[in-house]
Every structure is written in structure tokens, then in C-alpha cells.
Tab-separated table of C-alpha atoms and ligand atoms in Angstrom:
chain	number	residue	atom	x	y	z
A	1	MET	CA	-5.204	30.803	16.326
A	2	LYS	CA	-6.913	29.468	19.433
A	3	LYS	CA	-5.662	26.096	20.530
A	4	GLY	CA	-8.020	23.384	19.382
A	5	ALA	CA	-9.611	25.522	16.686
A	6	ALA	CA	-9.074	24.302	13.150
A	7	ARG	CA	-8.129	26.719	10.416
A	8	SER	CA	-10.668	27.114	7.678
A	9	GLU	CA	-10.332	24.080	5.467
A	10	ALA	CA	-9.528	25.982	2.285
A	11	SER	CA	-6.419	27.577	3.817
A	12	VAL	CA	-4.627	24.267	4.363
A	13	THR	CA	-2.015	23.408	1.728
A	14	PRO	CA	-0.999	21.366	-0.114
A	15	ARG	CA	-4.284	19.688	-1.009
A	16	VAL	CA	-5.119	16.900	-3.408
A	17	ASN	CA	-7.066	17.313	-6.636
A	18	GLY	CA	-10.360	15.617	-5.772
A	19	ILE	CA	-11.694	15.719	-9.317
A	20	ARG	CA	-8.591	14.003	-10.699
A	21	LEU	CA	-8.738	11.341	-7.960
A	22	TRP	CA	-12.432	10.673	-8.665
A	23	GLN	CA	-11.724	10.369	-12.393
A	24	SER	CA	-8.945	7.846	-11.731
A	25	LEU	CA	-11.333	5.788	-9.583
A	26	MET	CA	-13.929	5.780	-12.362
A	27	ASP	CA	-11.325	4.956	-15.047
A	28	LEU	CA	-9.999	2.004	-13.033
A	29	ALA	CA	-13.565	0.819	-12.294
A	30	ALA	CA	-14.134	0.474	-16.054
A	31	ILE	CA	-11.768	-2.533	-16.031
A	32	GLY	CA	-14.040	-5.414	-15.050
A	33	ALA	CA	-17.124	-3.192	-14.794
A	34	THR	CA	-20.384	-5.052	-14.089
A	35	PRO	CA	-23.824	-4.076	-15.428
A	36	LYS	CA	-25.006	-3.027	-11.951
A	37	GLY	CA	-22.197	-0.473	-11.559
A	38	GLY	CA	-19.758	-2.656	-9.647
A	39	VAL	CA	-16.474	-4.346	-10.515
A	40	CYS	CA	-15.513	-8.012	-10.935
A	41	ARG	CA	-11.734	-8.236	-11.078
A	42	LEU	CA	-10.451	-11.344	-9.367
A	43	ALA	CA	-6.793	-11.651	-8.419
A	44	LEU	CA	-4.334	-12.692	-11.167
A	45	THR	CA	-6.898	-12.762	-13.981
A	46	ASP	CA	-6.508	-10.946	-17.315
A	47	LEU	CA	-8.592	-8.119	-15.867
A	48	ASP	CA	-6.232	-7.876	-12.870
A	49	ARG	CA	-3.337	-7.644	-15.338
A	50	GLN	CA	-5.077	-4.839	-17.247
A	51	ALA	CA	-5.719	-2.943	-14.010
A	52	ARG	CA	-2.118	-3.436	-12.859
A	53	ASP	CA	-0.798	-2.225	-16.239
A	54	CYS	CA	-3.070	0.805	-16.068
A	55	VAL	CA	-2.147	1.891	-12.520
A	56	ILE	CA	1.565	1.219	-13.072
A	57	GLY	CA	1.361	3.482	-16.134
A	58	TRP	CA	-0.078	6.254	-13.968
A	59	LEU	CA	2.557	5.697	-11.254
A	60	ARG	CA	5.381	5.821	-13.828
A	61	ASP	CA	3.876	9.014	-15.273
A	62	ALA	CA	4.079	10.393	-11.729
A	63	GLY	CA	7.833	9.771	-11.843
A	64	CYS	CA	7.990	6.604	-9.747
A	65	LYS	CA	10.378	3.714	-9.991
A	66	VAL	CA	8.241	0.558	-10.076
A	67	GLU	CA	9.358	-2.840	-8.783
A	68	ILE	CA	7.487	-6.145	-8.486
A	69	ASP	CA	8.215	-8.833	-5.916
A	70	GLY	CA	7.988	-12.630	-6.143
A	71	VAL	CA	4.288	-12.772	-5.202
A	72	GLY	CA	3.288	-9.906	-7.509
A	73	ASN	CA	3.206	-7.096	-4.932
A	74	ILE	CA	3.908	-3.804	-6.704
A	75	PHE	CA	6.005	-1.005	-5.171
A	76	ALA	CA	6.142	2.427	-6.804
A	77	VAL	CA	8.566	4.794	-5.092
A	78	ARG	CA	9.144	8.513	-5.662
A	79	ALA	CA	12.681	9.833	-5.348
A	80	SER	CA	13.559	11.858	-2.236
A	81	ARG	CA	16.373	13.867	-0.678
A	82	ASN	CA	17.570	10.848	1.292
A	83	SER	CA	16.996	7.996	-1.131
A	84	ASP	CA	18.540	5.379	1.205
A	85	ALA	CA	15.965	6.020	3.921
A	86	PRO	CA	13.156	3.465	4.411
A	87	VAL	CA	10.081	4.316	2.368
A	88	VAL	CA	6.969	5.964	3.792
A	89	LEU	CA	4.463	3.639	2.171
A	90	THR	CA	0.784	3.882	1.380
A	91	GLY	CA	-1.472	1.723	-0.798
A	92	SER	CA	-3.996	-1.117	-0.692
A	93	HIS	CA	-5.260	-3.618	-3.294
A	94	ILE	CA	-6.955	-3.561	-6.719
A	95	ASP	CA	-8.372	-7.093	-6.841
A	96	THR	CA	-12.096	-7.235	-6.054
A	97	GLN	CA	-14.816	-9.631	-4.970
A	98	PRO	CA	-16.838	-11.248	-7.815
A	99	SER	CA	-19.583	-8.702	-7.146
A	100	GLY	CA	-17.353	-5.990	-5.711
A	101	GLY	CA	-17.498	-2.214	-5.819
A	102	LYS	CA	-15.414	0.627	-7.219
A	103	PHE	CA	-13.880	1.760	-3.926
A	104	ASP	CA	-12.791	-1.207	-1.790
A	105	GLY	CA	-8.997	-1.285	-2.094
A	106	ASN	CA	-8.920	0.800	-5.255
A	107	TYR	CA	-9.447	3.906	-3.151
A	108	GLY	CA	-6.332	3.293	-1.041
A	109	VAL	CA	-4.140	2.738	-4.102
A	110	LEU	CA	-5.459	5.710	-6.058
A	111	ALA	CA	-5.428	8.020	-3.010
A	112	GLY	CA	-1.733	7.091	-2.782
A	113	LEU	CA	-1.269	7.914	-6.472
A	114	GLU	CA	-3.046	11.228	-5.892
A	115	VAL	CA	-0.650	11.994	-3.001
A	116	LEU	CA	2.311	11.499	-5.360
A	117	ARG	CA	0.700	13.595	-8.101
A	118	THR	CA	0.040	16.378	-5.571
A	119	LEU	CA	3.642	16.323	-4.353
A	120	ASN	CA	4.714	16.693	-7.998
A	121	ASP	CA	2.222	19.519	-8.683
A	122	ASN	CA	3.613	21.442	-5.717
A	123	ALA	CA	7.260	20.545	-6.464
A	124	ILE	CA	7.611	19.166	-2.930
A	125	ALA	CA	10.791	17.217	-2.211
A	126	THR	CA	10.527	14.904	0.800
A	127	ASP	CA	13.351	13.799	3.091
A	128	LYS	CA	12.328	10.151	2.995
A	129	PRO	CA	10.987	8.464	-0.145
A	130	VAL	CA	7.206	8.132	-0.475
A	131	GLY	CA	5.763	5.064	-2.194
A	132	VAL	CA	2.575	3.265	-3.151
A	133	ALA	CA	2.129	-0.491	-2.683
A	134	ILE	CA	-0.426	-2.634	-4.516
A	135	TRP	CA	-0.774	-5.865	-2.535
A	136	THR	CA	-1.676	-9.063	-4.427
A	137	ASN	CA	-4.874	-10.990	-3.668
A	138	GLU	CA	-6.232	-9.093	-0.686
A	139	GLU	CA	-9.759	-10.368	-1.197
A	140	GLY	CA	-9.001	-14.066	-1.004
A	141	SER	CA	-11.875	-14.703	-3.373
A	142	ARG	CA	-10.002	-16.725	-6.002
A	143	PHE	CA	-7.087	-17.928	-3.854
A	144	VAL	CA	-6.853	-18.328	-0.082
A	145	PRO	CA	-5.544	-16.941	2.186
A	146	VAL	CA	-7.029	-13.439	2.174
A	147	MET	CA	-4.453	-10.661	2.392
A	148	GLY	CA	-1.939	-13.113	0.941
A	149	GLY	CA	0.459	-10.663	-0.733
A	150	SER	CA	0.817	-8.410	2.292
A	151	GLY	CA	1.004	-11.460	4.539
A	152	ALA	CA	3.908	-12.869	2.515
A	153	PHE	CA	5.621	-9.461	2.649
A	154	ALA	CA	5.270	-9.435	6.441
A	155	GLY	CA	6.485	-13.038	6.793
A	156	VAL	CA	3.124	-14.355	8.013
A	157	PHE	CA	3.068	-16.794	5.066
A	158	THR	CA	6.006	-18.241	3.164
A	159	VAL	CA	6.319	-17.445	-0.529
A	160	ASP	CA	6.030	-21.160	-1.365
A	161	GLU	CA	2.782	-21.437	0.610
A	162	ILE	CA	1.292	-18.545	-1.354
A	163	LEU	CA	2.491	-19.734	-4.777
A	164	ALA	CA	1.105	-23.241	-4.190
A	165	GLN	CA	-2.505	-22.197	-3.461
A	166	ARG	CA	-4.953	-23.369	-6.123
A	167	ASP	CA	-8.188	-21.817	-7.333
A	168	ILE	CA	-11.413	-23.755	-7.896
A	169	ASP	CA	-10.221	-24.793	-11.399
A	170	GLY	CA	-6.975	-26.180	-10.011
A	171	ILE	CA	-4.793	-23.337	-11.313
A	172	ALA	CA	-1.932	-22.557	-8.934
A	173	PHE	CA	-1.330	-19.003	-7.730
A	174	GLY	CA	2.242	-19.230	-9.062
A	175	GLU	CA	1.053	-20.286	-12.566
A	176	ALA	CA	-1.550	-17.525	-12.687
A	177	LEU	CA	1.024	-14.971	-11.539
A	178	GLU	CA	3.477	-15.967	-14.275
A	179	ARG	CA	0.755	-16.103	-16.897
A	180	ILE	CA	-0.159	-12.443	-16.332
A	181	GLY	CA	3.539	-11.499	-16.258
A	182	TYR	CA	3.658	-10.289	-12.678
A	183	LYS	CA	6.143	-12.630	-10.994
A	184	GLY	CA	8.787	-10.050	-10.169
A	185	ALA	CA	12.443	-10.295	-9.258
A	186	LEU	CA	12.297	-8.312	-6.014
A	187	PRO	CA	12.732	-10.633	-2.999
A	188	VAL	CA	9.491	-10.737	-0.969
A	189	GLY	CA	9.588	-8.709	2.239
A	190	ARG	CA	13.024	-7.216	1.832
A	191	ARG	CA	12.009	-3.584	1.469
A	192	ALA	CA	12.474	-1.461	4.607
A	193	VAL	CA	9.299	0.449	5.456
A	194	ASP	CA	9.437	3.576	7.632
A	195	ALA	CA	5.656	3.657	8.091
A	196	TYR	CA	2.513	2.474	6.313
A	197	PHE	CA	-0.727	4.451	5.948
A	198	GLU	CA	-3.733	2.857	4.223
A	199	ALA	CA	-6.866	4.783	3.255
A	200	HIS	CA	-10.013	2.681	2.860
A	201	ILE	CA	-13.791	2.967	2.853
A	202	GLU	CA	-15.174	1.981	6.244
A	203	GLN	CA	-17.312	-0.924	4.924
A	204	GLY	CA	-19.614	-0.343	7.900
A	205	PRO	CA	-22.227	2.216	9.006
A	206	ILE	CA	-20.572	4.038	11.920
A	207	LEU	CA	-19.019	7.145	10.306
A	208	GLU	CA	-22.153	7.828	8.274
A	209	ARG	CA	-24.368	7.375	11.334
A	210	GLU	CA	-22.192	9.686	13.447
A	211	GLY	CA	-21.900	12.272	10.677
A	212	ASN	CA	-18.095	12.091	10.629
A	213	THR	CA	-15.861	12.347	7.553
A	214	ILE	CA	-12.705	10.669	8.823
A	215	GLY	CA	-12.187	7.531	10.907
A	216	LEU	CA	-8.908	7.327	12.821
A	217	VAL	CA	-8.489	3.570	12.829
A	218	THR	CA	-6.865	2.507	16.085
A	219	GLY	CA	-6.754	-1.197	15.308
A	220	THR	CA	-8.765	-4.219	14.360
A	221	LEU	CA	-10.891	-6.722	16.211
A	222	GLY	CA	-9.396	-9.895	17.588
A	223	LEU	CA	-11.399	-12.961	16.580
A	224	ARG	CA	-12.220	-16.415	17.862
A	225	TRP	CA	-14.159	-19.039	15.932
A	226	TYR	CA	-15.822	-22.054	17.507
A	227	ASP	CA	-17.622	-25.182	16.405
A	228	CYS	CA	-20.396	-25.996	18.820
A	229	ALA	CA	-22.367	-29.273	18.850
A	230	TRP	CA	-25.485	-29.985	20.939
A	231	THR	CA	-26.522	-33.584	21.461
A	232	GLY	CA	-29.873	-34.723	22.838
A	233	GLN	CA	-32.108	-37.481	21.560
A	234	ASP	CA	-34.287	-37.816	18.457
A	235	ALA	CA	-37.870	-38.574	19.481
A	236	HIS	CA	-41.405	-38.381	18.142
A	237	ALA	CA	-42.947	-34.911	18.389
A	238	GLY	CA	-46.353	-36.289	19.378
A	239	PRO	CA	-46.001	-38.999	22.042
A	240	THR	CA	-43.007	-37.437	23.894
A	241	PRO	CA	-44.164	-35.184	26.767
A	242	MET	CA	-42.346	-31.856	27.085
A	243	GLU	CA	-40.583	-32.760	30.352
A	244	ALA	CA	-39.221	-36.014	28.848
A	245	ARG	CA	-37.405	-34.422	25.913
A	246	PHE	CA	-33.735	-33.905	25.134
A	247	ASP	CA	-34.132	-31.216	22.471
A	248	ALA	CA	-30.772	-30.206	21.009
A	249	LEU	CA	-32.303	-27.277	19.142
A	250	ARG	CA	-33.510	-25.770	22.419
A	251	GLY	CA	-29.905	-25.750	23.611
A	252	ALA	CA	-28.709	-24.216	20.344
A	253	SER	CA	-31.433	-21.558	20.487
A	254	ARG	CA	-30.457	-20.578	24.032
A	255	MET	CA	-26.859	-20.451	22.821
A	256	VAL	CA	-27.746	-18.001	20.032
A	257	GLU	CA	-29.272	-15.699	22.650
A	258	ALA	CA	-26.315	-16.202	24.997
A	259	VAL	CA	-23.815	-15.270	22.247
A	260	ASN	CA	-25.733	-12.088	21.397
A	261	ASP	CA	-26.190	-11.117	25.072
A	262	LEU	CA	-22.506	-11.714	25.668
A	263	ALA	CA	-21.459	-9.370	22.828
A	264	LEU	CA	-23.961	-6.746	24.004
A	265	ARG	CA	-22.412	-6.843	27.501
A	266	PHE	CA	-19.153	-5.759	25.817
A	267	ALA	CA	-20.716	-3.012	23.652
A	268	PRO	CA	-19.874	-1.074	21.588
A	269	ASP	CA	-16.857	-3.063	20.376
A	270	GLY	CA	-17.908	-6.619	21.214
A	271	ARG	CA	-19.319	-8.789	18.430
A	272	GLY	CA	-21.027	-12.168	18.679
A	273	THR	CA	-22.528	-14.079	15.771
A	274	VAL	CA	-24.039	-17.467	15.086
A	275	GLY	CA	-24.113	-17.670	11.303
A	276	PHE	CA	-24.255	-21.388	10.655
A	277	MET	CA	-26.557	-24.071	12.013
A	278	GLN	CA	-27.420	-27.642	11.009
A	279	VAL	CA	-30.409	-29.265	12.657
A	280	LYS	CA	-30.605	-33.066	12.635
A	281	PRO	CA	-32.639	-34.866	11.498
A	282	ASN	CA	-34.377	-31.606	10.398
A	283	SER	CA	-37.788	-33.187	10.165
A	284	ARG	CA	-41.102	-31.546	11.058
A	285	ASN	CA	-42.265	-34.182	13.532
A	286	VAL	CA	-38.978	-35.215	15.120
A	287	ILE	CA	-37.503	-33.547	18.219
A	288	PRO	CA	-33.998	-32.584	17.058
A	289	GLY	CA	-31.344	-34.834	18.567
A	290	ARG	CA	-28.341	-33.002	17.245
A	291	VAL	CA	-27.413	-29.433	16.229
A	292	ASN	CA	-24.073	-28.250	14.860
A	293	MET	CA	-23.502	-24.495	14.955
A	294	SER	CA	-20.765	-21.913	14.620
A	295	VAL	CA	-19.891	-19.115	17.042
A	296	ASP	CA	-17.862	-16.042	16.055
A	297	LEU	CA	-16.651	-13.707	18.843
A	298	ARG	CA	-14.703	-10.472	18.269
A	299	HIS	CA	-13.278	-7.647	20.354
A	300	PRO	CA	-10.391	-5.164	19.869
A	301	ASP	CA	-8.839	-6.044	23.247
A	302	ASP	CA	-7.330	-9.533	23.591
A	303	ALA	CA	-7.795	-9.701	27.368
A	304	THR	CA	-11.474	-8.811	26.994
A	305	LEU	CA	-11.815	-11.396	24.236
A	306	ALA	CA	-10.344	-13.995	26.597
A	307	SER	CA	-12.957	-13.108	29.182
A	308	MET	CA	-15.694	-13.341	26.516
A	309	ASP	CA	-14.307	-16.803	25.746
A	310	ALA	CA	-14.600	-17.818	29.402
A	311	GLN	CA	-18.171	-16.494	29.618
A	312	LEU	CA	-19.126	-18.351	26.436
A	313	GLY	CA	-17.894	-21.618	27.942
A	314	ALA	CA	-19.791	-20.960	31.195
A	315	ALA	CA	-22.998	-20.175	29.284
A	316	ALA	CA	-22.705	-23.401	27.273
A	317	ARG	CA	-22.237	-25.480	30.446
A	318	ALA	CA	-25.178	-23.824	32.210
A	319	ILE	CA	-27.525	-24.345	29.252
A	320	ALA	CA	-26.407	-27.960	28.815
A	321	SER	CA	-26.978	-28.816	32.450
A	322	GLU	CA	-30.364	-27.098	32.651
A	323	LEU	CA	-31.651	-28.830	29.492
A	324	ARG	CA	-29.869	-32.160	30.190
A	325	LEU	CA	-27.965	-32.013	26.890
A	326	ALA	CA	-24.373	-32.683	25.931
A	327	CYS	CA	-22.521	-29.649	24.537
A	328	GLU	CA	-19.178	-29.760	22.827
A	329	LEU	CA	-17.601	-26.313	22.297
A	330	ARG	CA	-14.328	-26.291	20.378
A	331	GLN	CA	-12.250	-23.257	19.333
A	332	VAL	CA	-11.190	-23.724	15.687
A	333	ALA	CA	-9.491	-20.393	14.832
A	334	GLN	CA	-8.026	-17.389	16.607
A	335	PHE	CA	-6.573	-14.079	15.474
A	336	ALA	CA	-5.122	-11.605	17.948
A	337	ALA	CA	-6.399	-8.035	17.883
A	338	CYS	CA	-4.142	-5.612	16.022
A	339	ARG	CA	-3.310	-2.208	17.527
A	340	PHE	CA	-2.009	0.364	15.123
A	341	ASP	CA	0.956	2.615	15.952
A	342	ARG	CA	0.055	5.500	18.295
A	343	GLY	CA	2.387	7.911	16.525
A	344	CYS	CA	0.936	7.129	13.092
A	345	VAL	CA	-2.648	7.363	14.401
A	346	GLN	CA	-1.736	10.753	15.911
A	347	GLN	CA	-0.397	11.928	12.526
A	348	VAL	CA	-3.739	10.985	10.966
A	349	ARG	CA	-5.589	12.779	13.783
A	350	ASP	CA	-3.459	15.923	13.359
A	351	ALA	CA	-4.105	15.956	9.602
A	352	ALA	CA	-7.892	15.554	10.046
A	353	HIS	CA	-7.844	18.312	12.653
A	354	GLU	CA	-5.805	20.640	10.442
A	355	PHE	CA	-8.419	20.412	7.700
A	356	GLY	CA	-11.270	20.733	10.182
A	357	TYR	CA	-12.780	17.407	9.091
A	358	ALA	CA	-15.180	15.873	11.623
A	359	HIS	CA	-13.418	12.738	12.854
A	360	GLN	CA	-13.567	9.944	15.412
A	361	GLU	CA	-11.586	6.938	16.515
A	362	ILE	CA	-12.853	3.693	15.053
A	363	VAL	CA	-11.948	0.006	15.142
A	364	SER	CA	-11.914	-1.934	11.881
A	365	GLY	CA	-14.245	-4.901	11.830
A	366	ALA	CA	-12.846	-6.146	8.515
A	367	GLY	CA	-9.427	-7.503	7.594
A	368	HIS	CA	-6.995	-5.279	5.675
A	369	ASP	CA	-3.445	-5.502	4.316
A	370	ALA	CA	-2.517	-2.955	7.001
A	371	ILE	CA	-3.012	-5.640	9.667
A	372	HIS	CA	-0.103	-7.667	8.266
A	373	ILE	CA	2.074	-4.636	7.580
A	374	ALA	CA	1.529	-3.496	11.199
A	375	GLY	CA	3.667	-6.483	12.184
A	376	VAL	CA	6.736	-5.100	10.382
A	377	ALA	CA	6.301	-1.299	10.360
A	378	PRO	CA	4.459	1.464	12.253
A	379	THR	CA	1.016	1.515	10.636
A	380	ALA	CA	-2.307	3.357	10.692
A	381	MET	CA	-5.439	3.476	8.563
A	382	ILE	CA	-7.776	6.249	7.458
A	383	PHE	CA	-11.450	5.414	6.955
A	384	ILE	CA	-14.003	7.420	4.995
A	385	PRO	CA	-17.752	6.710	5.065
A	386	CYS	CA	-19.406	4.577	2.399
A	387	LYS	CA	-23.075	4.824	1.519
A	388	ASP	CA	-25.288	2.914	3.986
A	389	GLY	CA	-22.144	1.129	5.172
A	390	ILE	CA	-22.411	-1.295	2.255
A	391	SER	CA	-19.340	-2.955	0.704
A	392	HIS	CA	-18.472	-6.206	-1.081
A	393	ASN	CA	-21.481	-5.302	-3.216
A	394	GLU	CA	-21.844	-3.747	-6.669
A	395	ILE	CA	-23.838	-0.861	-5.195
A	396	GLU	CA	-20.918	0.146	-2.927
A	397	ASP	CA	-20.679	3.946	-3.107
A	398	ALA	CA	-18.811	6.870	-1.554
A	399	ARG	CA	-19.163	10.647	-1.731
A	400	ALA	CA	-16.675	12.631	-3.813
A	401	ASP	CA	-16.044	15.122	-0.975
A	402	HIS	CA	-15.274	12.258	1.438
A	403	VAL	CA	-12.976	10.631	-1.119
A	404	GLU	CA	-11.103	13.929	-1.421
A	405	ALA	CA	-11.008	14.493	2.363
A	406	GLY	CA	-9.499	11.074	3.059
A	407	ALA	CA	-6.789	11.687	0.459
A	408	ASN	CA	-5.995	15.092	1.977
A	409	VAL	CA	-5.568	13.454	5.380
A	410	LEU	CA	-3.402	10.746	3.812
A	411	LEU	CA	-1.248	13.408	2.102
A	412	HIS	CA	-0.610	15.284	5.337
A	413	ALA	CA	-0.004	12.184	7.441
A	414	VAL	CA	2.499	10.956	4.843
A	415	LEU	CA	4.198	14.370	4.709
A	416	ALA	CA	4.439	14.528	8.507
A	417	ARG	CA	6.235	11.200	8.430
A	418	ALA	CA	8.370	11.703	5.298
A	419	GLY	CA	9.392	15.291	6.116
A	420	VAL	CA	9.573	18.135	3.624
A	421	ALA	CA	13.150	18.713	2.509
A	422	SER	CA	14.172	22.317	3.048
A	423	SER	CA	15.739	23.773	-0.066
B	501	ZN	ZN1	-10.264	-3.810	0.860
């Protein structure tokens, strides 16, 4: 075989059963199904319990030992030659947004299940154990913080912090967890993980636009959030000549442009968004004296994000001085960019190449459990396209051949890491 040339896809073995995987996705989507074809299955509700019971049943049928930790994270592990070795873990989440889809999270868990079923079908013994994790409350829709279960596992949040969170009805996470019977005995975060691979729909338009089947996720965007306030002076829209105005909304408008220009200067990975604005007094015939707005900046490289931060500050000062306004720009949140493990990303790349799937490197714009797990174990993610890039929506959709391809890549990345035991 010529170097660089992929074998024909059909010759690569083992391969997952795409029809079985699709059927599992549809069966799980029936729990909490919405009339528009989506899923509403909020964390720690009765529907979440039903889904957990269902998937655990499938994982036990696949021969796994299932354990639950103190925040409800589920670990299903398949026996291996060296059972003391740290587990090669895959998985994701099965809670959804109130108007969520069939694939977000569920795909990563069921692709993991399909990997285990395929290993069984082919009687493959691995050196290291292979397991599937179902992380509690990834979506953060009913309880904050998002990605709470994986964050507790990785030590980002304490168990007490997680258990004390309350939903909008005042029900504590800990109460809800006990009520559905999923407060487990396993200490949170104690399991040694050799590596973590998470398959997920992209939730964005890039793979579809580029015509690629597999995204090799190299990391996630770092993020900075700001509150920005512009102060001028309220005045009558009629008698006040243009040159005598202190129009806060003019400053805010220039700032919107500045934020977008700034992100475009750092294309393709820079992001800049103003998504919130309050104009005061918000009256037709009053020059606005005050505007409060948000700014959201993102980039996968922390040093670049720091320079975006500096340029944002400079832009705010320049606009304020030109328009004779006061501008207060305050950073209110910051998350560092996450870089996934080079070795794990390479194993994903090798697997995609082996099957001849069109692939590209990609940065995740969304948060995932893998971001927390990357802090405690070598981690990578596998993206597949979703229709029109739409997610967190009942119409979220993915193609069966892409669903199968992502699971094949997951299978081979996991096998490369876990090792096939020679008999
Ligand atoms: Zn997700």
C-alpha cells in the first residue's frame, strides 16, 4: 500500500454495526420524546431515571460491571486481560435541553456502547479495560453548573457544591439524585483513567460545509466575558444639536462593530459577540444617556485571547474619547482554552485515515464533559456533522452513515489505546 493512501473502507475490521447503533439512538430518544421529534429529558427527573435504567440494562447485557458515584456519574467497564490497569474510557451524557435533540450527548454514550458490543461480537480481548461513562447533568439546564458531573469527577467542583445546587422549584441536586435512586457508593473522582475519547455531533456548520465526515477535535475555545457600560447624558432629541450630544448608544454601537472587527482580525478561530444590550431610558425622543452591554470573546489560544483582550480595551478607550463618553469595561468571567492530548488526537486521526473518512482538525466552540476530563487524563474528541449545524433544538439531526463512521473511528482509537490482547 502506498504511504498516505487509505485502504478501501470496507476492508477495515473490526467495524461497528451502524444499524444497531441507530436503533439504540432511536430507542433512547423515545424516552422524553417531544411532538416535534426532539427530546426533553432534564437531569435527575423521572425521565432521566428511565433513560439511565435503559442504557445501564444495555451495558449490563454487553457484559459490563456498572458502578455509580456520589454525584450519579455512571461507569460501565468491560473486563480485560489486565483488569488492574486504568480504564480506557469513552462516553458523554444523556440529559438534554428542554427542547433538545436525539443526538447531543446520547450519541457519545451509545457509540461507546456500540464499541463494547462490537468488541463482544468479534471476541476481542483488550489489554486494558474499556469503559463507558455517563456524566450527570452536562446540560446545566435544570441545575448549574453545566458539565457538573464530569467537573466533580475532575475535581473542578466539590461534591458538596454540586449536591447543594437547587433547581427553579427549590429542589436540591442531592435530593433529586436520591429520589431517582442514583446516588451511588463509588467515591467521586477516584477511578484511574488511562485515556478518554468522546464522540459528539459538531453542533456547528463547519464539517458539513467542508464536506468532511470526521472532526479531529484539537481543543476548545478559551473564553472571556465582560460587562461594558457607556455613560453619556440624557437629552431631548429635538433641541440638542448633534455636536452637543453625549450619546451612549453611539458608543455602544461603535463597540459592537469593534468587537466583530476584532474577532474577524483573528479569523477563523476568533469569536466576538455582543448578545445583550440595555438602552436607557429607551425612549423614542431621548438621546440615550446610558447603555449596558455584554461582550463575549473566544479563541483557542490563550495568548491570542489575551491580545484580543488588550485590543478590546484599547478600542473602548478610543471610542470613549472620540465621543466624549465614559466607558467602564469589566471582565466578569474567564475560562482558559483547553488543548486535547496530541497522542489521543493522533489516534483519532489514524483511525479516520484507516477508514478513508474525509477528516479535518476542528476546535470545539461548545463546552463538553471532555474539557473537564482533559484535566485528569489524556483526552480527545471525535466530531461528526449534524444537519445545518443545528443543535439544542428538536430538529437536530445527523446522517446514519456519519453516525456509523464516528463510532468506527471511536472503536479504533479506543483499541489503539487499550491494546488487543494476543491469545
Ligand atoms: Zn452534549
